[in-house]
Coordinates of C-alpha atoms and ligand atoms in Angstrom, one line a residue:
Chain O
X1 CA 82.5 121.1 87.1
X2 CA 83.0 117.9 88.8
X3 CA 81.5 114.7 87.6
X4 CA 81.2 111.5 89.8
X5 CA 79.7 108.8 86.7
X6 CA 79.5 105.5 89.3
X7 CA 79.3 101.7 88.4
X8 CA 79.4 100.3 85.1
X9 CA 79.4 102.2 81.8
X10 CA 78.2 100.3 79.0
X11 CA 76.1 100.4 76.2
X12 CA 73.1 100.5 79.1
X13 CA 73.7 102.9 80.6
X14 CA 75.6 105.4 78.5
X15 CA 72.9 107.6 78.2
X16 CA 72.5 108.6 81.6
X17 CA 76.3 109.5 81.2
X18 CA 76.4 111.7 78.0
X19 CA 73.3 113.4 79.5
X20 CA 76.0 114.4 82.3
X21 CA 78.2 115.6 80.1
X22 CA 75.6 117.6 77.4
X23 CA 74.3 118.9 80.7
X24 CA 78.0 120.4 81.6
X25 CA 77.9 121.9 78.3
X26 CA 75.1 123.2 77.9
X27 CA 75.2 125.3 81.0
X28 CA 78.6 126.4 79.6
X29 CA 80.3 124.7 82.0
X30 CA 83.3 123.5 80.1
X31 CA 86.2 122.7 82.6
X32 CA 85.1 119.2 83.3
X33 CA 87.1 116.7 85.9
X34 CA 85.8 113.3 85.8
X35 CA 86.4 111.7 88.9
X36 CA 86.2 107.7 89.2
X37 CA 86.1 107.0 92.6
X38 CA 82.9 105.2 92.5
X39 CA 83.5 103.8 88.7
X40 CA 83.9 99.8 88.6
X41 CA 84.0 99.9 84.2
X42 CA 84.4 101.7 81.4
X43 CA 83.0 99.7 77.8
X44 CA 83.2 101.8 74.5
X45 CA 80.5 103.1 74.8
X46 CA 81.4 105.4 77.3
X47 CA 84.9 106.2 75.9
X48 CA 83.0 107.2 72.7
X49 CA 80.8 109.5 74.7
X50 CA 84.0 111.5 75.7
X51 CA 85.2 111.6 72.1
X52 CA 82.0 112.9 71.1
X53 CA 82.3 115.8 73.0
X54 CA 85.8 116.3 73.4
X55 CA 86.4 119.0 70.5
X56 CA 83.2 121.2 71.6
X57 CA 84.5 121.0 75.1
X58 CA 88.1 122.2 73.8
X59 CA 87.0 124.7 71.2
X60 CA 85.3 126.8 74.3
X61 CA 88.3 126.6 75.9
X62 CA 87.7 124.3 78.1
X63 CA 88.5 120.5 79.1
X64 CA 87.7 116.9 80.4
X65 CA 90.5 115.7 82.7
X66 CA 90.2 112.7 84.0
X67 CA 91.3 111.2 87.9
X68 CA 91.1 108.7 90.1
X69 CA 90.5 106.1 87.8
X70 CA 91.0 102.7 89.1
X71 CA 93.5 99.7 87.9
X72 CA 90.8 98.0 85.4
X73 CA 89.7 101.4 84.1
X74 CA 92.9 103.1 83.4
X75 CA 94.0 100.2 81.7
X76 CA 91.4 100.4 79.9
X77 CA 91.7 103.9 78.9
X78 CA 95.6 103.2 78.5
X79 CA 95.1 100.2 76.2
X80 CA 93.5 103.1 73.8
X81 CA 96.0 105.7 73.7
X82 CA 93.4 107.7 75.6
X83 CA 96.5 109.0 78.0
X84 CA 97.7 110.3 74.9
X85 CA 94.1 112.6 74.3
X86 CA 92.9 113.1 78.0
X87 CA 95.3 114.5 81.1
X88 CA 95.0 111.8 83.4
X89 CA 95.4 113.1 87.4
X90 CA 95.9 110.5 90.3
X91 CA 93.9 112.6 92.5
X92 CA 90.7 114.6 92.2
X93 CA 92.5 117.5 93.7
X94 CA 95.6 117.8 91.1
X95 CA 92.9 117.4 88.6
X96 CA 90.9 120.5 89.9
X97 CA 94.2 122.3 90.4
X98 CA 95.3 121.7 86.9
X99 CA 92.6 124.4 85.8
X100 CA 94.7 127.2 87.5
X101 CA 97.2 127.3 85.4
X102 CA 95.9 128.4 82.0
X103 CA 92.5 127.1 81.1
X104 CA 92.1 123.4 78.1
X105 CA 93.8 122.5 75.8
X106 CA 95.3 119.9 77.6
X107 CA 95.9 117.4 74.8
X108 CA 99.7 118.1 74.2
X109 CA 100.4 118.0 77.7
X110 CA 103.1 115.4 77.7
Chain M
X1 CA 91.5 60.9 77.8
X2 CA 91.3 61.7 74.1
X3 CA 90.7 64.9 73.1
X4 CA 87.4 65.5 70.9
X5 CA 87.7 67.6 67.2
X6 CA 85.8 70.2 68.1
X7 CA 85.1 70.5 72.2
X8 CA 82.1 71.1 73.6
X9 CA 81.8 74.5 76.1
X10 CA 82.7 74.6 79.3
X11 CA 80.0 77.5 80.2
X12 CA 76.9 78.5 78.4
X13 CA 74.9 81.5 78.4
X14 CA 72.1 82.9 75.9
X15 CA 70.2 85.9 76.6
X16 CA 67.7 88.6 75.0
X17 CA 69.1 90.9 72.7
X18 CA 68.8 94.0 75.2
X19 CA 71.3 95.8 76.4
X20 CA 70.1 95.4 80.3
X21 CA 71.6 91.8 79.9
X22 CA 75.3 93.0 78.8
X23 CA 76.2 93.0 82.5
X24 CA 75.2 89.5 82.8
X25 CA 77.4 88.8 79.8
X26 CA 80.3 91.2 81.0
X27 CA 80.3 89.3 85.1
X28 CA 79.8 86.1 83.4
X29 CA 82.8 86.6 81.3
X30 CA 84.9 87.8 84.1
X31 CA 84.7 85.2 86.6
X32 CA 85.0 81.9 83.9
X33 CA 88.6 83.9 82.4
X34 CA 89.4 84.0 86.4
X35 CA 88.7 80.1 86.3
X36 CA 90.5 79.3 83.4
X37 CA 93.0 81.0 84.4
X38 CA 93.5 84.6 84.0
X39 CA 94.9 87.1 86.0
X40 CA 92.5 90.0 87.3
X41 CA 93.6 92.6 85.2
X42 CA 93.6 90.2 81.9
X43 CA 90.0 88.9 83.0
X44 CA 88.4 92.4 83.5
X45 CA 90.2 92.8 79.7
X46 CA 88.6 89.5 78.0
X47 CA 85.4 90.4 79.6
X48 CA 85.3 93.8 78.3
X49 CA 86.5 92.1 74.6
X50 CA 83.0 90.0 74.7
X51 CA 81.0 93.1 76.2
X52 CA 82.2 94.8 72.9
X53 CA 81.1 91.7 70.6
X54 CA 77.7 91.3 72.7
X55 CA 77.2 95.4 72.2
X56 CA 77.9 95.2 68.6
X57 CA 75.2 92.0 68.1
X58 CA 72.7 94.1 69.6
X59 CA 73.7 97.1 67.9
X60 CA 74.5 95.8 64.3
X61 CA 73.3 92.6 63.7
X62 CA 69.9 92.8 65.4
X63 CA 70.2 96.6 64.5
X64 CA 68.7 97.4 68.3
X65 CA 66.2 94.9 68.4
X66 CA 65.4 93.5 72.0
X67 CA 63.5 89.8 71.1
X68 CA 66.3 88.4 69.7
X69 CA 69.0 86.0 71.5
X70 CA 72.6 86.2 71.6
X71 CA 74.5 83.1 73.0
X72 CA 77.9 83.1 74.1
X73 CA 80.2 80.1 74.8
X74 CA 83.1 79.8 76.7
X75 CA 85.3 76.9 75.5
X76 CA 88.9 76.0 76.8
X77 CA 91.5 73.9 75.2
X78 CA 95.2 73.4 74.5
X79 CA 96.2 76.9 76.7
X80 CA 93.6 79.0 75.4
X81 CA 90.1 80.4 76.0
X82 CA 88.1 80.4 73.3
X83 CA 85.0 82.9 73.4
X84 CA 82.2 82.8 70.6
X85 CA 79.3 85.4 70.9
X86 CA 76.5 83.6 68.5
X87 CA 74.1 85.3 66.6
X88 CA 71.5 84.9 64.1
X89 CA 71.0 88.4 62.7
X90 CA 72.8 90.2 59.6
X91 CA 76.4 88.8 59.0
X92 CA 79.1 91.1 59.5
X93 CA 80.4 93.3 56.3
X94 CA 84.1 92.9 57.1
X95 CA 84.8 96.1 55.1
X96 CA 82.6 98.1 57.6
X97 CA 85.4 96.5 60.4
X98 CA 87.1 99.9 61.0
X99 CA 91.0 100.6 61.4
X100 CA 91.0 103.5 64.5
X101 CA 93.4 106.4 63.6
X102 CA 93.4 107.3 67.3
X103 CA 95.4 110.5 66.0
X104 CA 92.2 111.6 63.7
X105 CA 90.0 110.0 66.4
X106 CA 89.1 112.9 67.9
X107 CA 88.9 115.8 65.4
X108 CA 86.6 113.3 63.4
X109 CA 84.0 113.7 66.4
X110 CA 83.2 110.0 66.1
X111 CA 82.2 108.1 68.7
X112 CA 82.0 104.9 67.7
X113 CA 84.4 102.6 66.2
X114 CA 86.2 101.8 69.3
X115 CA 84.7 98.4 70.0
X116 CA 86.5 96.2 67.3
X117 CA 90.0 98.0 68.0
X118 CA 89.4 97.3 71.6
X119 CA 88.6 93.7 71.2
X120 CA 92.0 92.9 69.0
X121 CA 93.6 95.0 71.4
X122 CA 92.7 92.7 74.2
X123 CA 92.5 89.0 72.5
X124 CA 94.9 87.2 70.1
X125 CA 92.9 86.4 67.3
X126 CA 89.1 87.9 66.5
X127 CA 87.5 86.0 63.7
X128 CA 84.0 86.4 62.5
X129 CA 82.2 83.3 60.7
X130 CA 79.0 82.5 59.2
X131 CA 77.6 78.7 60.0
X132 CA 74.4 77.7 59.7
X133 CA 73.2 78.1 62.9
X134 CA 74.4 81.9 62.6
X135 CA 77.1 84.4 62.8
X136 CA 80.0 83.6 65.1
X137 CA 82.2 86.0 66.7
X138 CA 85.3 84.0 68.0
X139 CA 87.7 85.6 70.3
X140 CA 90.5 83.4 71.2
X141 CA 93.1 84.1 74.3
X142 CA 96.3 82.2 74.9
X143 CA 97.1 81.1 78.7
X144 CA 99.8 80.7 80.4
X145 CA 99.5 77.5 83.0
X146 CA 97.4 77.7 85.8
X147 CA 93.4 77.6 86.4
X148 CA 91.2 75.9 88.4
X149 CA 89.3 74.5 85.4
X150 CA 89.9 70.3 84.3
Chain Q
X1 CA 50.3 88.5 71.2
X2 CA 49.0 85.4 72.1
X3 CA 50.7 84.1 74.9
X4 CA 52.4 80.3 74.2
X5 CA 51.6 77.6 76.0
X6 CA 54.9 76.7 77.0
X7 CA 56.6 80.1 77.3
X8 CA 60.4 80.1 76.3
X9 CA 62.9 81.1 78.9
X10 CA 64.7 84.6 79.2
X11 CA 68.2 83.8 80.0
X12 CA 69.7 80.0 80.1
X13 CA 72.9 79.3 82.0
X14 CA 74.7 76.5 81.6
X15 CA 77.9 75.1 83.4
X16 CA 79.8 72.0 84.2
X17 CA 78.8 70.8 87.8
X18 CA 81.5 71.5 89.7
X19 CA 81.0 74.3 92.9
X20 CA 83.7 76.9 91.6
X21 CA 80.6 77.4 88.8
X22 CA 78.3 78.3 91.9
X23 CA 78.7 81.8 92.3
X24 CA 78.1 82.6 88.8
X25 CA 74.7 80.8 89.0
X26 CA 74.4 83.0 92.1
X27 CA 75.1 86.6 90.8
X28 CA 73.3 85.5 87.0
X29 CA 70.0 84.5 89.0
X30 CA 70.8 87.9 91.3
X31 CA 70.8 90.0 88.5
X32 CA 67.9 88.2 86.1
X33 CA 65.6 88.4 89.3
X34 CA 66.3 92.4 89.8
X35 CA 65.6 93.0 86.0
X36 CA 62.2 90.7 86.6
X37 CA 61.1 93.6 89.5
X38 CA 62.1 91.7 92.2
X39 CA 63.8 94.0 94.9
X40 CA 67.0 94.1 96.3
X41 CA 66.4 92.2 99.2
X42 CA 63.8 89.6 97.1
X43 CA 66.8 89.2 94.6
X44 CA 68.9 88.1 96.9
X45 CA 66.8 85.5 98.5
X46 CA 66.0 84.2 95.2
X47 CA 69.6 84.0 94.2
X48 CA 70.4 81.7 97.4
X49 CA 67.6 79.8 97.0
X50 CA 69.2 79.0 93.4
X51 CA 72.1 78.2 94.3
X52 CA 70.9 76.1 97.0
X53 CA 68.9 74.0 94.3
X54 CA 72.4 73.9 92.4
X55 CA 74.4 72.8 95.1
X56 CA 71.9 70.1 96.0
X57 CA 72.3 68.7 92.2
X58 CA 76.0 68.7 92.5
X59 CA 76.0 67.2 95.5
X60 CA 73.2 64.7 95.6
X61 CA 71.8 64.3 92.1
X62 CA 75.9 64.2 90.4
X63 CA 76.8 63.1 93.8
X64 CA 80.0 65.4 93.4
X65 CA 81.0 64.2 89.7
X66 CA 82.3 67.6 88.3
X67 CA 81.8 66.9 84.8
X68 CA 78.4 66.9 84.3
X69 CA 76.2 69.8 83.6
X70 CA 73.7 72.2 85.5
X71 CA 71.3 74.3 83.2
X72 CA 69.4 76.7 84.9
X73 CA 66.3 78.7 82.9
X74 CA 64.7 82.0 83.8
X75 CA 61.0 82.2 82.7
X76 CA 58.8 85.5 82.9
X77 CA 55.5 84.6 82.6
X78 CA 51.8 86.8 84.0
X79 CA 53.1 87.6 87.0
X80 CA 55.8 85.5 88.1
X81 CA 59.5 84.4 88.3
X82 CA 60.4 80.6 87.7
X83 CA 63.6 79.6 87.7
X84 CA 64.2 76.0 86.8
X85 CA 67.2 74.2 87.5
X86 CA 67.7 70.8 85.6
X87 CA 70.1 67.7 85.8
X88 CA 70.4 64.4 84.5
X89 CA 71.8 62.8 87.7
X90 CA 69.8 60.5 89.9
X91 CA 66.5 62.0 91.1
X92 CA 65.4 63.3 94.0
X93 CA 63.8 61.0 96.4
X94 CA 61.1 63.0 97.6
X95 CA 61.0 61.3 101.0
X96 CA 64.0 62.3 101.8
X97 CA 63.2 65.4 101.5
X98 CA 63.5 67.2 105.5
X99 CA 61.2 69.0 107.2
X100 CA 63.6 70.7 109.5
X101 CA 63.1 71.5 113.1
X102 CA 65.5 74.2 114.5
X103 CA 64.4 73.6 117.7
X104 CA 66.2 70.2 117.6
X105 CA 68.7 71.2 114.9
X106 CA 71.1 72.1 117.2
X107 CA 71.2 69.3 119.7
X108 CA 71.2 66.9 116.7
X109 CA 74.8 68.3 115.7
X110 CA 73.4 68.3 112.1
X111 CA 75.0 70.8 109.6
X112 CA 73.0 69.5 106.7
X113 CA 69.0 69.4 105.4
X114 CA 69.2 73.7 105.6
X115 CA 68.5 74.0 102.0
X116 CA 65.5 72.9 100.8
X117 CA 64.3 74.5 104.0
X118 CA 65.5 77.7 102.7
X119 CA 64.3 77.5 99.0
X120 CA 60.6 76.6 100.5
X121 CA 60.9 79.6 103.2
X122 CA 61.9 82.1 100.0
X123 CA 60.0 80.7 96.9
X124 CA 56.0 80.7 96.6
X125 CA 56.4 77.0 95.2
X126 CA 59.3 74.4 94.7
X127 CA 58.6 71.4 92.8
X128 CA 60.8 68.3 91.4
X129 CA 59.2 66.6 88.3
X130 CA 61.0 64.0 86.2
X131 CA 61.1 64.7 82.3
X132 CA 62.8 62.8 79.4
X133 CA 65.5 65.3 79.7
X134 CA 66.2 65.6 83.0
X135 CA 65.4 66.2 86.8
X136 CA 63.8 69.4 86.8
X137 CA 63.6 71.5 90.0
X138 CA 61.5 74.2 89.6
X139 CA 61.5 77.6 91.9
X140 CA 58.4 79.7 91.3
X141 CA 58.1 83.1 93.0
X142 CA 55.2 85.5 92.2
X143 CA 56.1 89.1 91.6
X144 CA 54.4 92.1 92.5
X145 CA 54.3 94.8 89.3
X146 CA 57.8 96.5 87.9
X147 CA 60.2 95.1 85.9
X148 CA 62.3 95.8 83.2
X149 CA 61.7 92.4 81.2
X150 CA 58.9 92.7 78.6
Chain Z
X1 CA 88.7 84.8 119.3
X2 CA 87.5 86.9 116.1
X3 CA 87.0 85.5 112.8
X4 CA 86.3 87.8 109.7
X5 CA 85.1 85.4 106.7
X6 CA 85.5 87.5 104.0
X7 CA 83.0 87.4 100.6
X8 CA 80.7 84.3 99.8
X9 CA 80.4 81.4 101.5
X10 CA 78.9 78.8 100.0
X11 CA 79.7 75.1 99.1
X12 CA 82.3 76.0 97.1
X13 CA 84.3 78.4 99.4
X14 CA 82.9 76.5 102.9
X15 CA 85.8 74.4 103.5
X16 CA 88.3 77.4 104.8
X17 CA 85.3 78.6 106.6
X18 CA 85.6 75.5 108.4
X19 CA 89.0 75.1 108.9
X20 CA 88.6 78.5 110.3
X21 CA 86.2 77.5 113.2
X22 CA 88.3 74.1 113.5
X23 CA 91.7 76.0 113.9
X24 CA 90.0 78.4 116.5
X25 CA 88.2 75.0 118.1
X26 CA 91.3 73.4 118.3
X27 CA 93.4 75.7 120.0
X28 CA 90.9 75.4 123.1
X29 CA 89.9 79.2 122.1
X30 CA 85.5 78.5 122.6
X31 CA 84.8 81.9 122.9
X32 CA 84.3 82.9 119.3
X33 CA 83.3 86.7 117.3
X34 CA 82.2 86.2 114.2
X35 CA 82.3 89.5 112.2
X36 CA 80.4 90.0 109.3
X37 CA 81.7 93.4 108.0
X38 CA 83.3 91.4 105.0
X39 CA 80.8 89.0 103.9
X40 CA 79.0 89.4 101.5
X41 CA 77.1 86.2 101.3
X42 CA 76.3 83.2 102.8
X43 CA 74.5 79.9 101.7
X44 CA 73.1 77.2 103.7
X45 CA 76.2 75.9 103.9
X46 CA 78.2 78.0 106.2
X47 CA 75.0 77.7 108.4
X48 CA 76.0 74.5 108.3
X49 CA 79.3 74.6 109.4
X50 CA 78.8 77.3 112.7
X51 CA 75.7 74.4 113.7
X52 CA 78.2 71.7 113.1
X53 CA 80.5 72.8 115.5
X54 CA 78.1 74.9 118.1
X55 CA 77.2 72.0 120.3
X56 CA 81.1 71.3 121.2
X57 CA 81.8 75.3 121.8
X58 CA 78.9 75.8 124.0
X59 CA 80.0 72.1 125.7
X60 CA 83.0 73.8 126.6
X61 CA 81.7 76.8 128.5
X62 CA 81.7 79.0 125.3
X63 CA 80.2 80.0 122.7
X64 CA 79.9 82.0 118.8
X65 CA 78.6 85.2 118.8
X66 CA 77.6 87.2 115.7
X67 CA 78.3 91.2 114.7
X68 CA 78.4 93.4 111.7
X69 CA 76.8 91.7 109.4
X70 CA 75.0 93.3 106.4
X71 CA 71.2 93.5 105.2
X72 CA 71.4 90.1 103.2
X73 CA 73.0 88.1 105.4
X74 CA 71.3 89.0 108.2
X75 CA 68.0 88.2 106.6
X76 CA 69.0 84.9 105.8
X77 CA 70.1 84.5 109.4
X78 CA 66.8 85.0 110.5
X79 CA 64.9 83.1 107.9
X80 CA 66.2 80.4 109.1
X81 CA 65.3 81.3 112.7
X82 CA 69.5 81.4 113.5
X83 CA 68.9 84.9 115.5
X84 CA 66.9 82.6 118.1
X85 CA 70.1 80.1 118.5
X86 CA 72.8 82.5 118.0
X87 CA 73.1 86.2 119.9
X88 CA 73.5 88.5 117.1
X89 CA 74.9 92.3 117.2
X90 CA 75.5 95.7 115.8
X91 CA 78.9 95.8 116.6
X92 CA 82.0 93.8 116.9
X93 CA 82.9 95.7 120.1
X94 CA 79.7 94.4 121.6
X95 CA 79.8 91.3 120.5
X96 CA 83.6 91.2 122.0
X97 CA 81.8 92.5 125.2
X98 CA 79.0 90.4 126.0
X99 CA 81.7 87.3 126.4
X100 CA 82.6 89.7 129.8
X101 CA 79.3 89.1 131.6
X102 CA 79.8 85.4 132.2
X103 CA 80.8 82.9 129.9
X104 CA 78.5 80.7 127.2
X105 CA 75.8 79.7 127.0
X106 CA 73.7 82.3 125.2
X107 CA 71.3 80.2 123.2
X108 CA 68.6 81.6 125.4
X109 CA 69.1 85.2 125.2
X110 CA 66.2 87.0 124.5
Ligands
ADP201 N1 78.3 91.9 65.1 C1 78.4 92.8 64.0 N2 77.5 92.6 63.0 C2 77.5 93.5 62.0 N3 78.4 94.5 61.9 C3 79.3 94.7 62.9 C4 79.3 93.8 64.0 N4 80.3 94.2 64.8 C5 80.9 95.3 64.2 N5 80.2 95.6 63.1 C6 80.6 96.7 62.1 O1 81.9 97.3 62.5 C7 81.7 98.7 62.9 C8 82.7 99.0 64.0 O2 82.3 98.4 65.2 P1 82.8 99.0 66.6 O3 84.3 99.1 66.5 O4 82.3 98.2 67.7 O5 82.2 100.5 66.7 P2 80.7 100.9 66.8 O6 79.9 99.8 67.1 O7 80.7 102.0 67.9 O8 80.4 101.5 65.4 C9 80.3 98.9 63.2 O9 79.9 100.2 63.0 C10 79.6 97.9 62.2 O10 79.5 98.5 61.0
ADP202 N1 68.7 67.7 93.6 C1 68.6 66.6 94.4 N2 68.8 65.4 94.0 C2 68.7 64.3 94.9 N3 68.5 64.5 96.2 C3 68.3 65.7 96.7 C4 68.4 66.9 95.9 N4 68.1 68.0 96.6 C5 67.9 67.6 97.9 N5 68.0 66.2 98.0 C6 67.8 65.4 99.2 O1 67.3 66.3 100.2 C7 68.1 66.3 101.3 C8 68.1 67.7 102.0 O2 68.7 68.6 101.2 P1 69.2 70.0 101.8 O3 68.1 70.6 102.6 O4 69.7 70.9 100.7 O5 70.4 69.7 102.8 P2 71.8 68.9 102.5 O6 72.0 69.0 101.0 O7 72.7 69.7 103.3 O8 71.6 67.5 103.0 C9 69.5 65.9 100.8 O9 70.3 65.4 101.8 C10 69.1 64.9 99.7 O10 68.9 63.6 100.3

């Protein structure tokens, strides 16, 4: 399942974001790629709302990797070890592709 | 020139306590750290420190409350920029400040807690303060030379 | 509620007076008029006519002294945006106000007098009053329903 | 000629705008493309600057002609009437192209 979140994310507009990702879940959709193209900013907020769903999304077997971050946003994301928790793909593509082999986990990928 | 005690702010900008107005705060933020000086990447970082400060006004001091103001000052001196997100809801319990585990992060399913560690991540000193005008968040940024600002 | 007599103002800006302080003015009033229901195109026009208020007070009321300030003051009241800009410089001499006339605009190898053209072609009203604290130019545009402001 | 301001232009960023049309003036090039694919933005006073110079382009047989430019700018174009004194286009390439049909002029294009 491919997610495009666009703009900023903040404490604003968070919602409209975890809704995104509960809807992923819910439908038991739970090889996620976040793709962020069209994202300008990342607060918090957001980040939390990844963390908050991380461990469901991981205990199905599944995953959120992350691509095509920007410079502002993956420094962002760098700045809180969150290379260290998420696989972080240049490319939408080697994000999608990462699901072939082997389904999540994902988090000790080094 | 001599230089005053305490300066007065370069910029000024109070706003509602909503959230719809954190963008203001966040652009606002940006472009003054690109006058004083910054670099884009370290701009886009001190704005996202007083996003975080503005967030956790709205969030904890005014406990969501919309009709409340938060004012935020921009002040530069002696190679630094000097940020203070004003407030005059409930002072901060500095116990409640967290220390992330980012290790235990995730099996804790939190999702908060991220904003404080990200702002002393990005600035050089964070000080909270209560005055009698109200609580003051202080984040403080050394510069290198440059910036357009007198 | 009652509604006060003299309504207090939803977002205040404040900067020094110098033009690289302009485009903040510009994207603050962009963004305040788009949460007051203006539309894109609406928020945009007030936005320049803003920032051709500011520029006139750097320029002609500071006559371009940099280190004097510009506060500008978003009010939401029954219907309406007003956005007042105010300065303590020298005030506005009314008669020298232009009526432009494009027709001879050209021929007269002018490349001033556009703005307060523009601010009257965008906002419903544009006054200049004197007050104890200042030159006050204020921009009043009347809004159709929408909004996210209470 | 083409110039492609880029972003705002207002009184703070007007001067290169300027020294753009002065540069292109002074070289003796009159027949001038102003594309607006990267401007975001422009106050009364780049107005300012293309009337302050239009009188001595057109005097020598050319003129400055106006393409690409986006929703806001081009509204403030014609607020001000400017789409009556300047020819105005879709397209760079027929902007570049209407110099071919005889020179300047082009104020009264209707
Ligand atoms: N301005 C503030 N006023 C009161 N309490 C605050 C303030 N800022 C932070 N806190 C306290 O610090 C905690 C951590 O804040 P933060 O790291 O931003 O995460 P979050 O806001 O997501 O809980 C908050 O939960 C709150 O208890
Ligand atoms: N805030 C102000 N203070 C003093 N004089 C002003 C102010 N705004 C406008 N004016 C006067 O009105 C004239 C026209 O202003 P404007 O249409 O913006 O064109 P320009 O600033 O390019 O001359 C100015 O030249 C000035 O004499």
């Amino acid at each position: 399942m491919l997610l495009y979140p666009s703009g900023f994310i903040n404490a604003h507009t968070v919602r409209v974001f975890e809704e995104a990702l509960q809807e992923a879940i819910g439908s038991g959709r739970f090889r996620i790629v976040l793709s962020g193209q069209g994202l300008r900013y990342v607060a918090s907020a957001g980040l939390g709302a990844l963390m908050g769903v991380i461990e469901e999304v991981r205990g199905n077997g599944g995953d959120i990797r992350i691509a095509e971050l920007n410079e502002t946003v993956l420094n962002i994301f760098e700045m809180l070890g969150f290379n260290h928790l998420y696989r972080i793909f240049q490319s939408e593509q080697e994000a999608v592709l990462s699901f072939r082999d082997g389904a999540g986990g994902g988090r000790t990928d080094a | 020139m001599s230089k005053p005690r305490r300066p007065s702010p370069v910029l000024v900008l109070r706003v509602p306590s909503g959230t719809e107005f954190l963008a203001t705060i966040r652009d606002t933020t940006q472009r003054t750290a690109r006058l004083a000086g910054c670099d884009a990447v370290l701009a886009e970082q001190v704005a996202l420190a007083v996003d975080e400060a503005s967030t956790n006004v709205i969030e904890h001091a005014y406990r969501g409350a919309r009709d409340r103001q938060i004012e935020v000052r921009f002040l530069l001196t002696a190679g630094e920029l000097r940020v203070e997100i004003v407030d005059d809801g409930a002072p901060v319990n500095r116990r409640a400040l967290p220390e992330v585990d980012l290790e235990r992060y995730a099996s804790e399913r939190r999702s908060g807690g991220l904003g404080v560690h990200l702002m002393g991540r990005i600035m050089d000193t964070v000080t909270f303060r209560r005055t009698p005008h109200g609580n003051v968040c202080c984040l403080v940024k050394r510069l290198g030379a440059g910036g357009e600002l007198p």
